[in-house]
Coordinates of C-alpha atoms in Angstrom, one line a residue:
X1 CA 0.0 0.0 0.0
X2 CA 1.4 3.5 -1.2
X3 CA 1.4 6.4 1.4
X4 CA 1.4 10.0 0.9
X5 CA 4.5 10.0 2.6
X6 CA 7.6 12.0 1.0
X7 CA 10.2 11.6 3.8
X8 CA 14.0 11.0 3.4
X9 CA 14.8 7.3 4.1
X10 CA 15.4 6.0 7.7
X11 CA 18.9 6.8 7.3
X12 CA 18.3 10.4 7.3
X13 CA 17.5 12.3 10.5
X14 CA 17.2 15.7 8.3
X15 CA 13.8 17.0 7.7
X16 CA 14.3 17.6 3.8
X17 CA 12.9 20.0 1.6
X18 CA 9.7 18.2 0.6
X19 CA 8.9 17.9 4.3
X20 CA 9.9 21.7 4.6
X21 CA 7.6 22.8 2.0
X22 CA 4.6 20.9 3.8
X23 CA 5.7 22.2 7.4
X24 CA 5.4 25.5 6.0
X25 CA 1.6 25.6 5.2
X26 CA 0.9 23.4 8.5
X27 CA 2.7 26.4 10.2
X28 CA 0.4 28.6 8.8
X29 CA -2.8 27.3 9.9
X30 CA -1.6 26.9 13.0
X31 CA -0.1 30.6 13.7
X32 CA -3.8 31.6 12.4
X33 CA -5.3 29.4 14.8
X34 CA -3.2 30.3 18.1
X35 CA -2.3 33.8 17.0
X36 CA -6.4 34.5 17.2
X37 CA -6.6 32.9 20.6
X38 CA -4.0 35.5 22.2
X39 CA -4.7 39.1 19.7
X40 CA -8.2 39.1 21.3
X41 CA -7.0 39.0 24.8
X42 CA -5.7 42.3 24.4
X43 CA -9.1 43.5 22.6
X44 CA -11.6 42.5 25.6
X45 CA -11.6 46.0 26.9
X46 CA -12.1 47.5 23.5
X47 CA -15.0 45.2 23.4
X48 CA -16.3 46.2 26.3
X49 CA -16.6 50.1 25.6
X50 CA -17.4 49.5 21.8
X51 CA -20.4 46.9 23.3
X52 CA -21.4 49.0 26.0
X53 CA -21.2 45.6 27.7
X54 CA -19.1 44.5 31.1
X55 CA -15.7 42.4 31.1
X56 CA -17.9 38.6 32.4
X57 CA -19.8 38.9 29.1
X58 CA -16.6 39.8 26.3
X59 CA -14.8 37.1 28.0
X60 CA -17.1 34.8 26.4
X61 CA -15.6 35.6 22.8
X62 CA -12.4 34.1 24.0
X63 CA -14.4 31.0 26.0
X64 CA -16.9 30.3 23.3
X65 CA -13.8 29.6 20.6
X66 CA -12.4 27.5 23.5
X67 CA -15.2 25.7 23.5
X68 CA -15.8 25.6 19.8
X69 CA -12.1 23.9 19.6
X70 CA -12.9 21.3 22.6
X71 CA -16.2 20.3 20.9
X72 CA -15.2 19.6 17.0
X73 CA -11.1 18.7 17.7
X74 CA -12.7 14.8 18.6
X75 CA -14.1 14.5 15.6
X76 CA -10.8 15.5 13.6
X77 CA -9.2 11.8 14.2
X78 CA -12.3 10.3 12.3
X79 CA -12.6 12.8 9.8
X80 CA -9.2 12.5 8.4
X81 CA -9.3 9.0 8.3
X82 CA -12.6 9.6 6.0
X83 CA -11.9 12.3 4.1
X84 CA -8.6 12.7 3.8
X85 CA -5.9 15.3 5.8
X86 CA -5.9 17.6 2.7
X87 CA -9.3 18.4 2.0
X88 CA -10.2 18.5 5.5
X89 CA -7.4 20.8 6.2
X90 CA -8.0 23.0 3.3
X91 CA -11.9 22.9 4.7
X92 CA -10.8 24.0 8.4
X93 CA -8.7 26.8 6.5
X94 CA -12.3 27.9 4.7
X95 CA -14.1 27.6 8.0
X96 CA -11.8 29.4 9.7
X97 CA -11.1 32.5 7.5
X98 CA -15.0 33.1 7.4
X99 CA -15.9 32.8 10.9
X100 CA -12.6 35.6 11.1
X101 CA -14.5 37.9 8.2
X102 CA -17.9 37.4 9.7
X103 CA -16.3 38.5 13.5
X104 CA -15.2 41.8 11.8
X105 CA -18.8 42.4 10.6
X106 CA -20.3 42.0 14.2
X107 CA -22.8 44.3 15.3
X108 CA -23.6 43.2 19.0
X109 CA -21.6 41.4 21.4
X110 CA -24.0 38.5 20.6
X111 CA -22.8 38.1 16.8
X112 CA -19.5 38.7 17.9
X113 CA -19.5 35.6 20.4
X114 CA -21.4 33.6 17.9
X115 CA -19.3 34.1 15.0
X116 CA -16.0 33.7 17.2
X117 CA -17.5 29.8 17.5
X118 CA -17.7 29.3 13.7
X119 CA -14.7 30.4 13.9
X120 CA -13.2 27.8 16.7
X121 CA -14.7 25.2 14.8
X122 CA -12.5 25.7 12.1
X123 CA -9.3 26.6 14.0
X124 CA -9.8 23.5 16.3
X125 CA -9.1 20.8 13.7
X126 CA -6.2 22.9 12.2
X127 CA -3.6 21.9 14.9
X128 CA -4.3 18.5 15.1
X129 CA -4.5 17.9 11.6
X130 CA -0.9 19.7 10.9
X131 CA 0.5 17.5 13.6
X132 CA -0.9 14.2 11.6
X133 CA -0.1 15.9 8.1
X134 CA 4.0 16.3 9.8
X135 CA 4.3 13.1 11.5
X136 CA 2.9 11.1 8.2
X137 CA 5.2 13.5 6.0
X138 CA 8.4 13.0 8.3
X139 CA 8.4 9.1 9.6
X140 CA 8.6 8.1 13.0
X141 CA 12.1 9.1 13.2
X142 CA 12.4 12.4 12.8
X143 CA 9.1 13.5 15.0
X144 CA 11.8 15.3 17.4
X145 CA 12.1 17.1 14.6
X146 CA 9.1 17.8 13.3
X147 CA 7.4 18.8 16.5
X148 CA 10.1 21.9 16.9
X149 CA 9.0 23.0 13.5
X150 CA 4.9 22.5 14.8
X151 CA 6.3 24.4 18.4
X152 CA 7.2 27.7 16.3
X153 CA 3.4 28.7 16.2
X154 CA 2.9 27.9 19.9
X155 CA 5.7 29.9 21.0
X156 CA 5.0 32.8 18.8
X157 CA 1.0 32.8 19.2
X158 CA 1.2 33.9 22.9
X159 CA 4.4 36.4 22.5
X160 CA 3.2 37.9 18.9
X161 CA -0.5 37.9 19.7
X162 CA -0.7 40.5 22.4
X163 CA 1.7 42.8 20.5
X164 CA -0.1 42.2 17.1
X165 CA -3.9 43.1 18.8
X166 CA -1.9 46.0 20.9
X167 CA -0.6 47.5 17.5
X168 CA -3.6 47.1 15.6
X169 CA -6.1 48.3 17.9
X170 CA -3.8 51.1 18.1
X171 CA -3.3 51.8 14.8
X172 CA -6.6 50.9 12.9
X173 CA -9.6 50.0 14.9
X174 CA -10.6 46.4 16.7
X175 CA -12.2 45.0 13.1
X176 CA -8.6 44.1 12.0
X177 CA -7.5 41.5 14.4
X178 CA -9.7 39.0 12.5
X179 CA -9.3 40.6 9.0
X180 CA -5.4 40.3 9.3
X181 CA -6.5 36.2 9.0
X182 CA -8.3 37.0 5.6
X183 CA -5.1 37.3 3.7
X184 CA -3.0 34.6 5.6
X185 CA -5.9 32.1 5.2
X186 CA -5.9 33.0 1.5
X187 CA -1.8 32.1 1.3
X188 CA -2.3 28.9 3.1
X189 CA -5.1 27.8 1.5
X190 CA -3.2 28.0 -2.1
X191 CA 0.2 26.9 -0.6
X192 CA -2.0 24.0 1.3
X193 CA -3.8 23.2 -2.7
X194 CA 0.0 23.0 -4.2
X195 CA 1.7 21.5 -1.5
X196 CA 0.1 18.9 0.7
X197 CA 0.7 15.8 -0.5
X198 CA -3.0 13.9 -2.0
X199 CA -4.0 11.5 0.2
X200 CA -6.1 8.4 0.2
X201 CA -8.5 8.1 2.9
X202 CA -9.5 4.9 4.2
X203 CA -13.4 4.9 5.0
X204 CA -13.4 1.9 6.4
X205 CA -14.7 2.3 9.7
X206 CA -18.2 3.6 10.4
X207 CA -18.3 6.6 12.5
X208 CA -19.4 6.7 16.1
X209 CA -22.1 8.9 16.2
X210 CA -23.0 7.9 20.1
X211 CA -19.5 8.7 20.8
X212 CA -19.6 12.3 19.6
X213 CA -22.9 12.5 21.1
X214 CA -21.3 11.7 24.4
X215 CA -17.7 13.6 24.6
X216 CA -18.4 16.5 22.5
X217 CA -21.1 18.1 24.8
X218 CA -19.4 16.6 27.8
X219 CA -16.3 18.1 26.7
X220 CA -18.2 21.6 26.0
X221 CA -20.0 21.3 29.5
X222 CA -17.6 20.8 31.6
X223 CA -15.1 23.7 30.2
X224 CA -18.1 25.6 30.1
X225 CA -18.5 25.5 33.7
X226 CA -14.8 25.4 34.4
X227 CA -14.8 28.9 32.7
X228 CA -17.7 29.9 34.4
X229 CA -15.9 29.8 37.7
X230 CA -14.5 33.4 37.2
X231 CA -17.4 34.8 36.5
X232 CA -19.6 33.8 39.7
X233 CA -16.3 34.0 41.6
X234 CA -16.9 30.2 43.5
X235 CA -17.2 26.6 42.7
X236 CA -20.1 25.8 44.3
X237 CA -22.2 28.1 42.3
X238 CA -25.4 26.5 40.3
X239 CA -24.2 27.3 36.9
X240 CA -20.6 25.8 37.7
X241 CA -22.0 22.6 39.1
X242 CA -24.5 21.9 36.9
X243 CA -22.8 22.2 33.7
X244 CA -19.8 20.9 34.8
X245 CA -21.1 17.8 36.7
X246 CA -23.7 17.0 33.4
X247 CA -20.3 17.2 31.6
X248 CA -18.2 14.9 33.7
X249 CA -21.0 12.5 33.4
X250 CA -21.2 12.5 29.8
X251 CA -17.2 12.1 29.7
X252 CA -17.3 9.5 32.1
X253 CA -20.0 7.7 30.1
X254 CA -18.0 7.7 27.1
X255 CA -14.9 6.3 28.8
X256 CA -17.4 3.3 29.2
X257 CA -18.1 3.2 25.8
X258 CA -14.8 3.9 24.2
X259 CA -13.3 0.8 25.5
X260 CA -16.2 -1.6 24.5
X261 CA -16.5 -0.3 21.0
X262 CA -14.1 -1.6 18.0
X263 CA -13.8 1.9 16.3
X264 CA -14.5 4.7 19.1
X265 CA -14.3 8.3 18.2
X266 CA -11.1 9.1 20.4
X267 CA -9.0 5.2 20.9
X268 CA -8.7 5.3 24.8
X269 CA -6.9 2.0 24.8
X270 CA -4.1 4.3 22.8
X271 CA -3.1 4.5 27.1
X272 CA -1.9 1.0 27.2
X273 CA 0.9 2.6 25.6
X274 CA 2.9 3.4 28.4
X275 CA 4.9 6.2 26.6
X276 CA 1.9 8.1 25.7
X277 CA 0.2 8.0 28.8
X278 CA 3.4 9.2 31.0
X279 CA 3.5 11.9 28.1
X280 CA 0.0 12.8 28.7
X281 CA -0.1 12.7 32.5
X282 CA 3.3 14.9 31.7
X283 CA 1.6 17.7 29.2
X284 CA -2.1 17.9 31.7
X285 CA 0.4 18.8 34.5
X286 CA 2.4 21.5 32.5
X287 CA -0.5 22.8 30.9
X288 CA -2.4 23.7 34.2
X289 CA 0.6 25.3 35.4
X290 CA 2.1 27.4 32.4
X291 CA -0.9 28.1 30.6
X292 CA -2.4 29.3 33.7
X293 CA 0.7 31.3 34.8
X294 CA 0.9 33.1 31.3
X295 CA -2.5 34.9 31.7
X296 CA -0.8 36.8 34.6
X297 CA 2.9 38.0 33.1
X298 CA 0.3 40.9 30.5
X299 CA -1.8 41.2 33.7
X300 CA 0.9 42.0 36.0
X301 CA 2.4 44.0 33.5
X302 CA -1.3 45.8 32.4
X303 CA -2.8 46.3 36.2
X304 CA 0.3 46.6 38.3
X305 CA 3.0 48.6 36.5
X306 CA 0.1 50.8 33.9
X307 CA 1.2 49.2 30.9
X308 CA -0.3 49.8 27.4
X309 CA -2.0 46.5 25.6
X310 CA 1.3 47.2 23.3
X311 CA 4.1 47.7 26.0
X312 CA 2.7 44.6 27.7
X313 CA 3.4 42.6 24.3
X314 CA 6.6 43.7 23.9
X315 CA 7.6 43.2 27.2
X316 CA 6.7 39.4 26.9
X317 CA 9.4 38.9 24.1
X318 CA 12.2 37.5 26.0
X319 CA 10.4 34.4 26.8
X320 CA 9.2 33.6 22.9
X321 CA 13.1 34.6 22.0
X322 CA 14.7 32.4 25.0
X323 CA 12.2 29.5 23.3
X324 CA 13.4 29.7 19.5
X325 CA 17.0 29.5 21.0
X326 CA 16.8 25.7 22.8
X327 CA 13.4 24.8 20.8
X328 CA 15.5 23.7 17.5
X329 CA 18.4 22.4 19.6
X330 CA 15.7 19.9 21.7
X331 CA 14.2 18.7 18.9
X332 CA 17.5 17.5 17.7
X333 CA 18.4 16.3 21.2
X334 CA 14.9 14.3 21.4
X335 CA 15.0 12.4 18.2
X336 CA 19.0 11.3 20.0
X337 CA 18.4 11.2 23.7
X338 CA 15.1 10.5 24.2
X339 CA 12.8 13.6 25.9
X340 CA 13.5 12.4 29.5
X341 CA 16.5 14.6 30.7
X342 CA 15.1 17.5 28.3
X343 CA 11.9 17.6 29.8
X344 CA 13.2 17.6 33.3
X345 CA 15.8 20.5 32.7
X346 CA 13.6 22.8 30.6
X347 CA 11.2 22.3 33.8
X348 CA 13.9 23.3 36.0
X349 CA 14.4 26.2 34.1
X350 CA 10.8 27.3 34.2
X351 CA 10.9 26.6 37.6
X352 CA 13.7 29.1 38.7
X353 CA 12.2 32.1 36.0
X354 CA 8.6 31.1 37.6
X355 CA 10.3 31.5 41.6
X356 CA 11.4 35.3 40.9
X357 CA 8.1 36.1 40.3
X358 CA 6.3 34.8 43.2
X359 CA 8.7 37.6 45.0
X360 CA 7.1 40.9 42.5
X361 CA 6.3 43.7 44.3
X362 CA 5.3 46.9 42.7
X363 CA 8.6 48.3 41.2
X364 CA 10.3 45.0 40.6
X365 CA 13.4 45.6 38.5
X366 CA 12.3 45.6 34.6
X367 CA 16.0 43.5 34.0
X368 CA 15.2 41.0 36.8
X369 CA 11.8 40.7 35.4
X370 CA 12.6 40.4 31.6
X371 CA 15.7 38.2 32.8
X372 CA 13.5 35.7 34.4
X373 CA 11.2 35.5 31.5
X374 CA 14.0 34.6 29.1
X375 CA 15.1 31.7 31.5
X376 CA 11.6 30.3 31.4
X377 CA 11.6 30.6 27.6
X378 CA 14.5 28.5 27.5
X379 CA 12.9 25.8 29.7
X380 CA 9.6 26.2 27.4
X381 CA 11.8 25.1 24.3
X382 CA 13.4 22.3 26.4
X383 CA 10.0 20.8 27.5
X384 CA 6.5 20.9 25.4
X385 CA 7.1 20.0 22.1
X386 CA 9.7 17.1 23.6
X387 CA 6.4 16.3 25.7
X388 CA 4.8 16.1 22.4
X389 CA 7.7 13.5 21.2
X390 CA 7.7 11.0 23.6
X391 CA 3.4 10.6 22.7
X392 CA 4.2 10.3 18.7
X393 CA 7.3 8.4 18.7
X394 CA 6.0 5.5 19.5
X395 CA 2.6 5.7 17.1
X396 CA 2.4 3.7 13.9
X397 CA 0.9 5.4 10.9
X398 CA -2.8 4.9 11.0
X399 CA -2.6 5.7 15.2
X400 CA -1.1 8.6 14.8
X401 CA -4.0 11.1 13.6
X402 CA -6.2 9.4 16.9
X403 CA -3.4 10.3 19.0
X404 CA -2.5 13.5 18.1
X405 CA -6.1 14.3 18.2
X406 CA -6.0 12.6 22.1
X407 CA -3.0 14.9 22.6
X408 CA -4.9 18.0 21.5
X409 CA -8.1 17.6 23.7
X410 CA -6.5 17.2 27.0
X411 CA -4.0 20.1 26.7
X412 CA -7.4 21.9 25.7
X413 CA -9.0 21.1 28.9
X414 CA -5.8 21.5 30.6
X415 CA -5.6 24.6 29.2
X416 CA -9.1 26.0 30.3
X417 CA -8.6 24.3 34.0
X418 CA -5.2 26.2 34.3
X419 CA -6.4 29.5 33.6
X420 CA -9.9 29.1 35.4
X421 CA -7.8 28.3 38.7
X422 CA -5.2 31.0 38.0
X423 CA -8.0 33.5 37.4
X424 CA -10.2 32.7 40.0
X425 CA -7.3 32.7 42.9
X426 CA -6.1 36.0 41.6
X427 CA -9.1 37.6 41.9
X428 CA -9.9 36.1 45.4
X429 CA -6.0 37.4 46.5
X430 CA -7.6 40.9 45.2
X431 CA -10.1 40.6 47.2
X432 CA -8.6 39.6 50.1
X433 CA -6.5 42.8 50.2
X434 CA -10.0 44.7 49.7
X435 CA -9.0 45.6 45.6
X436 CA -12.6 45.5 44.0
X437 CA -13.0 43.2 41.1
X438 CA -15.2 44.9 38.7
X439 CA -12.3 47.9 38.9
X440 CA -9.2 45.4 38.4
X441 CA -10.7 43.2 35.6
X442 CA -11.7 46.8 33.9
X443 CA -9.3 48.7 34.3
X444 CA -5.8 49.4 35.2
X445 CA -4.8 49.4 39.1
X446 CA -2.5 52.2 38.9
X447 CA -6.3 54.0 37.4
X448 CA -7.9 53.4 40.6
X449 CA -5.0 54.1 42.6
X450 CA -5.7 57.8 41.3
X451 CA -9.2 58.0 42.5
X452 CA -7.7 57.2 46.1
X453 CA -6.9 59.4 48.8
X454 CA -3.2 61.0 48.3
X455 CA -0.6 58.8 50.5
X456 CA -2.6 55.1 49.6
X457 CA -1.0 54.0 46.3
X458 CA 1.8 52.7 47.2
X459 CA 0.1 50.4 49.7
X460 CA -2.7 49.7 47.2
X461 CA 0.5 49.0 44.1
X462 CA 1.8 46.7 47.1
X463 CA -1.2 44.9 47.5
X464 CA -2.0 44.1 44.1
X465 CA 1.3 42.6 43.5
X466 CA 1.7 40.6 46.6
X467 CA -1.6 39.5 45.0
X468 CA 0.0 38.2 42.1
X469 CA 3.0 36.8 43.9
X470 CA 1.2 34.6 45.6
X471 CA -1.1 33.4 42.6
X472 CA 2.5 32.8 41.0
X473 CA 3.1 30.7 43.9
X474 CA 0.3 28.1 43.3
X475 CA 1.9 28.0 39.6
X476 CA 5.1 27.2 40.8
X477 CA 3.6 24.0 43.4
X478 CA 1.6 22.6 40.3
X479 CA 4.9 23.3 37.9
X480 CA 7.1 21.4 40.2
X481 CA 4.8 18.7 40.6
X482 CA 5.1 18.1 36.8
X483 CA 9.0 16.7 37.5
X484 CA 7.4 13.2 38.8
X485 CA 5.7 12.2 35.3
X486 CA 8.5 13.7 33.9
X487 CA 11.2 11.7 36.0
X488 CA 9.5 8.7 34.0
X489 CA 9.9 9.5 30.1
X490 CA 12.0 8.0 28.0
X491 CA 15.4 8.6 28.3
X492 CA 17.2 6.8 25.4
X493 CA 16.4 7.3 21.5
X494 CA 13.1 5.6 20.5
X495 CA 12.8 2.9 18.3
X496 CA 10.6 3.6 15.7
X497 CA 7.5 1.4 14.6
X498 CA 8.3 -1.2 11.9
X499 CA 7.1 0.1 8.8
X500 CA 3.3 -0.4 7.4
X501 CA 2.4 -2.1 11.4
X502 CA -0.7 -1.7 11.9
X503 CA -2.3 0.1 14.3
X504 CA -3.8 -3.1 16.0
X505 CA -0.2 -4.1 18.6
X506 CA -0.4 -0.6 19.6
X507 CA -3.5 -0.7 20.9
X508 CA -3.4 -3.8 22.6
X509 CA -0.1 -3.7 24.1

């Protein structure tokens, strides 16, 4: 059987030029698809005085994409079995770039919220179809590799996207942070048309419509009421509980059914393979922790020290530039060594960047600051992509688009878990020190600092970043705890899967 698979034979650990040419659109999509995660963080309060709305409801443009992602990203494995990585890549592109024009058109916060879902429903199968289209394109040899070429867009998303919507915003109006997609998604959907390999799908197994019935609104329930927690400021809340807990049922119910049908929607016996699991276990950990920790850095930044949206940006380079240095070097490493003793460094590195700033106060050193930020970058370059390794290494060609697609919905849920918590024990630290909440998410705190009696700000500038310090602190105890999985990833060069094994020994062993 013939494989859309243009790689350089197994005695070549360089990614060559036909690889390149592929890993260049999958880029692409996936800068679109991250990038439009962060440029509307720095938007929200633009949204909020264009709107005439408050800061709980324009948070929902960046939760119902999340959600949008969570719900269609399960279906993604099946669907490029069925239809082929190509087409359905170049239809997530379509979808994508029209939910984007349609979200510059919005009239009410209502259109905007709903068109930022059309939107996630296209961006959410773009990542885990680019990892399938890469790992297929390279061979299980060079994944190492490939992954450092997959990590560029989710180093630059976060670091770019905040000083992209800053300048923007700035310098045209709001409408442009999704128009700017309109003539990217036109390049990648011509490059994808000349480049991407034509692929065969193989419709051979029937698609499990009770499955998606199950995890997709269970998956869309539960990070809804995750994301909720903010919002009604405690867990026990009714609209927390009640979507969440319907949600967690659904999941669990699926668990059930997953391992008694032949051909689930996401393979959950993909976990008797001990590699991925560790790597999982691994990535949910890290997640929590640095996802949820890089919401505060542009907060900090925004509330404590009067930042603009564009200064913030700017000031969060040194971490994306500290991740491009050791990024291509542990990909290398990876693909030699194994991810073990990469993961647990880069974490170590994190670690000691993340431990300066559970000591800010309010005129923290800008060198110490920016210092510690390019030490964590490093560690970011040493660890999730290398994370992402040690899962695909060990996958054989028709496994890897499920796992991947595995891979992809629990850093999603990670990912909405770490910034619920993060958010929801800032806010109760604000409190605490008797900072109001509607004022802090709305505004700067140096603004209401001005409406105080002369003689308070400093004590108020204090307060808020002890505030902070202490929210770093509970990122720090969940990032440490990340170094147990860690301790247990491979540490010697994988041995790839025997070429055309099926997918069936993985499963089963």
């Amino acid at each position: 059987m013939t494989t859309p698979t243009p790689g350089a034979p197994a005695a070549s650990d360089k990614l060559d030029g036909a690889v390149l040419k592929i890993a260049s659109v999958v880029v692409l999509g996936a800068i679109m698809s991250i990038l439009d995660v962060t440029v509307v963080s720095v938007a929200l309060p633009t949204f909020m005085a264009e709107f005439d709305t408050t800061y709980a409801t324009v948070a929902w443009t960046m939760t119902a994409y999340t959600l949008a992602l969570a719900t269609v990203i399960p279906v993604t494995g099946w669907a490029a079995d069925r239809f082929g990585t190509k087409r359905l890549y170049m239809s997530a592109l379509v979808l994508f770039v029209a939910g984007s024009v349609l979200c510059s058109m919005a009239w009410d916060i209502q259109s905007l919220i709903g068109f930022r879902v059309l939107q996630g429903l296209g961006g959410g199968m773009l990542m885990p179809l680019g990892m399938t289209i890469m790992t297929r394109a390279a061979g299980p040899h060079r994944v190492g590799r490939v992954m450092a070429v997959l990590g560029i867009p989710m180093l630059l998303g976060p670091i770019c996207g905040p000083i992209l919507g800053g300048w923007l915003i700035e310098a045209a109006s709001w409408h442009w942070i999704f128009l700017i997609n309109l003539p990217i998604g036109i390049i990648a959907l011509t490059a994808a048309f000349m480049l991407l390999p034509q692929d065969k799908p193989s419709p051979s197994e029937s698609f499990d419509f009770l499955g998606m019935l199950l995890l997709s609104p269970g998956l869309a329930l539960f990070l809804f009421g995750v994301s909720s927690i903010p919002e009604t400021g405690t867990v026990a809340s009714a609209r927390v509980l009640v979507s969440a807990g319907i949600g967690l049922v659904l999941i669990i119910a699926f668990v059930f059914h997953a391992l008694r049908k032949d051909h689930p929607l996401i393979d959950l016996r993909l976990f008797k393979n001990r590699n991925l699991t560790i790597a999982v276990t691994t990535s949910s950990l890290f997640v929590v922790a640095f996802m949820g920790a890089g919401l505060l850095f542009p907060s900090y930044f925004l509330q404590v020290r009067g930042e603009t949206t564009l200064a913030a940006g700017l000031l969060l380079a040194p971490q994306g530039i500290g991740a491009m240095l050791t990024m291509p070097i542990a990909g290398n490493l990876v693909d030699k060594i194994g991810p073990g003793k990469i993961v647990m460094f880069g974490v170590a590195l994190i670690a000691i960047g993340m431990g300066v700033f559970t000591q800010v106060g309010a005129e923290t050193s800008y060198v110490l600051l920016l210092g510690s930020l390019f030490v964590m970058g490093l560690g970011m370059g040493c660890t999730m992509m290398p994370i992402m390794t040690a899962a695909m290494q060990t996958l054989t060609d028709h496994t890897v688009a499920r796992g991947s697609t595995l891979m992809n919905i629990v850093q999603q849920v990670a990912g909405s878990i770490g910034t619920a918590t993060m958010s929801v024990v800032l806010t109760n630290q604000m409190l605490d020190r008797g900072l109001d909440n509607m004022k802090i998410m709305s505004q700067h705190v140096p603004e209401v600092v001005a409406a105080e009696p002369p003689g308070t700000s400093d004590s108020i500038l204090s307060a808020a970043a002890d505030a902070f310090g202490n929210t770093f602190m509970v990122a720090l105890v969940l990032l440490l705890l990340t170094l147990i999985p860690a301790f247990l990833l491979p540490r010697r060069k994988p041995v790839a899967p025997a070429e055309g094994e099926s997918a069936a020994p993985m499963m089963m062993h």
